[in-house]
mmCIF file of C-alpha atoms in Angstrom:
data_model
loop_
_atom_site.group_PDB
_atom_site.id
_atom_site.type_symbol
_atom_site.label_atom_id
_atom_site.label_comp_id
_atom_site.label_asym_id
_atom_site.label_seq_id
_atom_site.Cartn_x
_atom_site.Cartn_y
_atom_site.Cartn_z
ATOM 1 C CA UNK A 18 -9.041 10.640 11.831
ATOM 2 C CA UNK A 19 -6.881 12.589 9.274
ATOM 3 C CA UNK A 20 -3.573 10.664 10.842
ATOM 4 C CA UNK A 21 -0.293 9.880 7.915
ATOM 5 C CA UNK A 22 2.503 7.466 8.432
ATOM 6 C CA UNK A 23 5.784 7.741 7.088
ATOM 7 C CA UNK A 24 8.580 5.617 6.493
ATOM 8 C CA UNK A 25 11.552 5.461 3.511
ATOM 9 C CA UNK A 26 12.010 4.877 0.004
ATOM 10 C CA UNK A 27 10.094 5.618 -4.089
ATOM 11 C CA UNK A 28 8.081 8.382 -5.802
ATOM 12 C CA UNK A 29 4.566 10.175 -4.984
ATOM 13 C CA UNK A 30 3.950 9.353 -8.924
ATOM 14 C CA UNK A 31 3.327 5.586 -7.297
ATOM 15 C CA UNK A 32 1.609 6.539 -4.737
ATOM 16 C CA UNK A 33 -2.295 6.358 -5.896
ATOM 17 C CA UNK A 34 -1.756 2.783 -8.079
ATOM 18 C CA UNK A 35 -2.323 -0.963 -6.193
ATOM 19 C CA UNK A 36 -0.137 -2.497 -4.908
ATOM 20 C CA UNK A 37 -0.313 -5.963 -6.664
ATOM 21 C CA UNK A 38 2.529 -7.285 -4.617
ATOM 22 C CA UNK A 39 3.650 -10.342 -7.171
ATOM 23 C CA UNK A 40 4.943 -7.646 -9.481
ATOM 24 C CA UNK A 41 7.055 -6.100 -6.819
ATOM 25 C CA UNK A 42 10.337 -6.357 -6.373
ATOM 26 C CA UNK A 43 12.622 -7.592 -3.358
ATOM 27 C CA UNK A 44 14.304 -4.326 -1.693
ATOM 28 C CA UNK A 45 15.724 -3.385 1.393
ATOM 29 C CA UNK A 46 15.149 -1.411 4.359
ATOM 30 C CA UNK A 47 18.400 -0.540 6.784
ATOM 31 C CA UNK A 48 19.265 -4.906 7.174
ATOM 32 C CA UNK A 49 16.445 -6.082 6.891
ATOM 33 C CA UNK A 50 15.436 -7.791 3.508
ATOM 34 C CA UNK A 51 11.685 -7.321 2.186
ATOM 35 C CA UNK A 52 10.567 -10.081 -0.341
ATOM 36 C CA UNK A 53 6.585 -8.526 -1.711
ATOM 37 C CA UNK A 54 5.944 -11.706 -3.754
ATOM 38 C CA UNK A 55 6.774 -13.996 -1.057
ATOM 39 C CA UNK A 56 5.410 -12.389 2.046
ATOM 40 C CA UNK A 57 8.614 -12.322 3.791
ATOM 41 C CA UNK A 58 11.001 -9.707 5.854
ATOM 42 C CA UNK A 59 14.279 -11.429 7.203
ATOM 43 C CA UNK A 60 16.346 -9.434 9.818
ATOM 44 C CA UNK A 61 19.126 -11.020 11.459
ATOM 45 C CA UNK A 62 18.402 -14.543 9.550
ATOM 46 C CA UNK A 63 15.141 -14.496 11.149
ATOM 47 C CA UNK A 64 12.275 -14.646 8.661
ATOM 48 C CA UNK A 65 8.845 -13.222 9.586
ATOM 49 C CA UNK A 66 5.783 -14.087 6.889
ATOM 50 C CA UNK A 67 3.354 -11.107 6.612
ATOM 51 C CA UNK A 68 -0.467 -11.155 5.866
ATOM 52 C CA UNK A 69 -0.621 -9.850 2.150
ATOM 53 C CA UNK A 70 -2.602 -6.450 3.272
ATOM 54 C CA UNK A 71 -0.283 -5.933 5.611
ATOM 55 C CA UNK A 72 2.952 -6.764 2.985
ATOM 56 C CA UNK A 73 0.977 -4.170 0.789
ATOM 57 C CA UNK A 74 1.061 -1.454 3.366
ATOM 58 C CA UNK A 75 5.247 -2.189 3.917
ATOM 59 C CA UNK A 76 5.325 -1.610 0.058
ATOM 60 C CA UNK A 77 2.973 1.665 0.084
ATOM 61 C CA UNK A 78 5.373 3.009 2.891
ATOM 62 C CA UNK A 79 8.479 1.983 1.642
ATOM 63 C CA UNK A 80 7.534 4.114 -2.102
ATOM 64 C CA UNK A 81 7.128 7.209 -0.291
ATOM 65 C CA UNK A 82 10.647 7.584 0.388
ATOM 66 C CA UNK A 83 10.172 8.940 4.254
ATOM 67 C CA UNK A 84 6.926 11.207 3.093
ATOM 68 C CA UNK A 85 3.605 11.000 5.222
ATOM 69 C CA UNK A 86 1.460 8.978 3.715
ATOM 70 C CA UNK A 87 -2.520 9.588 4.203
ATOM 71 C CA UNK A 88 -4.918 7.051 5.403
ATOM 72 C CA UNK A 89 -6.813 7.844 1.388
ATOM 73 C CA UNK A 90 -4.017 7.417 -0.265
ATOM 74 C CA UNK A 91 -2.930 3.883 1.460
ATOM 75 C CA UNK A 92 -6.505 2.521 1.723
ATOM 76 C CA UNK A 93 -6.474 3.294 -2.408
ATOM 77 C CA UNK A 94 -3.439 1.596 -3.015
ATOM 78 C CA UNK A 95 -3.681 -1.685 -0.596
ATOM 79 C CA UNK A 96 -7.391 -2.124 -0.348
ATOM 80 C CA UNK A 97 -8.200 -0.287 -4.179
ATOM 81 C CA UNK A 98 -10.499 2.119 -2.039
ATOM 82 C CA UNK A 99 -12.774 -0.464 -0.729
ATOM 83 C CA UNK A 100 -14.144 1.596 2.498
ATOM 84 C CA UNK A 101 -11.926 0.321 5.146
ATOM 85 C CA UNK A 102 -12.332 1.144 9.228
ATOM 86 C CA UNK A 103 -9.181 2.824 10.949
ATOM 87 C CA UNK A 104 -9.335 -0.540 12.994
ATOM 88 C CA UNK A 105 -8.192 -2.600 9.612
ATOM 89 C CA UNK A 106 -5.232 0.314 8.853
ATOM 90 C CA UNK A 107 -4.382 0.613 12.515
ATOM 91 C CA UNK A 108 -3.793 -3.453 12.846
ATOM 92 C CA UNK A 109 -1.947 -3.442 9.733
ATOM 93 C CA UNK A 110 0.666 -0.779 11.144
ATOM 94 C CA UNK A 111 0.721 -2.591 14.480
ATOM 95 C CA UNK A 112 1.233 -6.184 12.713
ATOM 96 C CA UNK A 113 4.041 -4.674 10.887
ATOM 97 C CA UNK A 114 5.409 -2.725 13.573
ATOM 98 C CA UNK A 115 5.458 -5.581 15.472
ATOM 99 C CA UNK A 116 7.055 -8.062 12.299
ATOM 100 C CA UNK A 117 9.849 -5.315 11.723
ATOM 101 C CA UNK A 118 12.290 -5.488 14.598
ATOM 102 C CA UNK A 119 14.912 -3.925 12.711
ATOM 103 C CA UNK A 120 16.272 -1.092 15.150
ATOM 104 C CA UNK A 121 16.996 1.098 11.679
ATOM 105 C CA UNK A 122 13.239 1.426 10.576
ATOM 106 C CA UNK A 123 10.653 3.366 12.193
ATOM 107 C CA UNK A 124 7.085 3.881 11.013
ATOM 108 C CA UNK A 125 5.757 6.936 12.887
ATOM 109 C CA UNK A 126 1.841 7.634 13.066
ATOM 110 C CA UNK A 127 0.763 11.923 12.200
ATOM 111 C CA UNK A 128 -1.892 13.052 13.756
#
């Protein structure tokens, strides 16, 4: 499966380098607040905790600035290219799908 996501926000220089989310800092996506070193999205003074994978595949999304991002190039940068099943990718999107209840963001799957 050749599928790409894409959501908003940083440069496609970024895009091959882990994600070593204590260097990363807090940012914003439409009102919701994303905090990398402490796991957390708050929307609506509701805060959510995310699994650290999954907080590392927020922060490969959120660098592409609304480009697709490949399966290759995510698995390099939040699992540094360990081989990874489309199961593990796929419940990361769903687990953050689900976390992100923000009606501004949308992650959209490619085929």
């Amino acid at each position: 499966m050749n599928d790409a996501f894409a959501m908003n926000d940083r440069s496609a220089a970024d895009r091959a380098r882990e994600i070593v989310l204590s260097r990363e800092p807090p940012f914003r996506l439409a009102a919701t607040a994303v905090r990398p070193a402490s796991l957390e999205v708050e929307f609506q003074s509701e805060t959510v905790s995310l699994e650290p994978r999954v907080m590392q595949v927020l922060v490969a999304l959120h660098g592409m600035r609304g480009e697709p991002v490949s399966r290759d190039i995510l698995i390099q940068c939040c699992w540094a290219g360990r081989v990874v099943t489309d199961g593990a990718l796929n419940r990361s999107i769903a687990q953050l799908r689900k976390a992100l209840r923000d009606p501004g963001i949308q992650i959209e799957t490619i085929p």
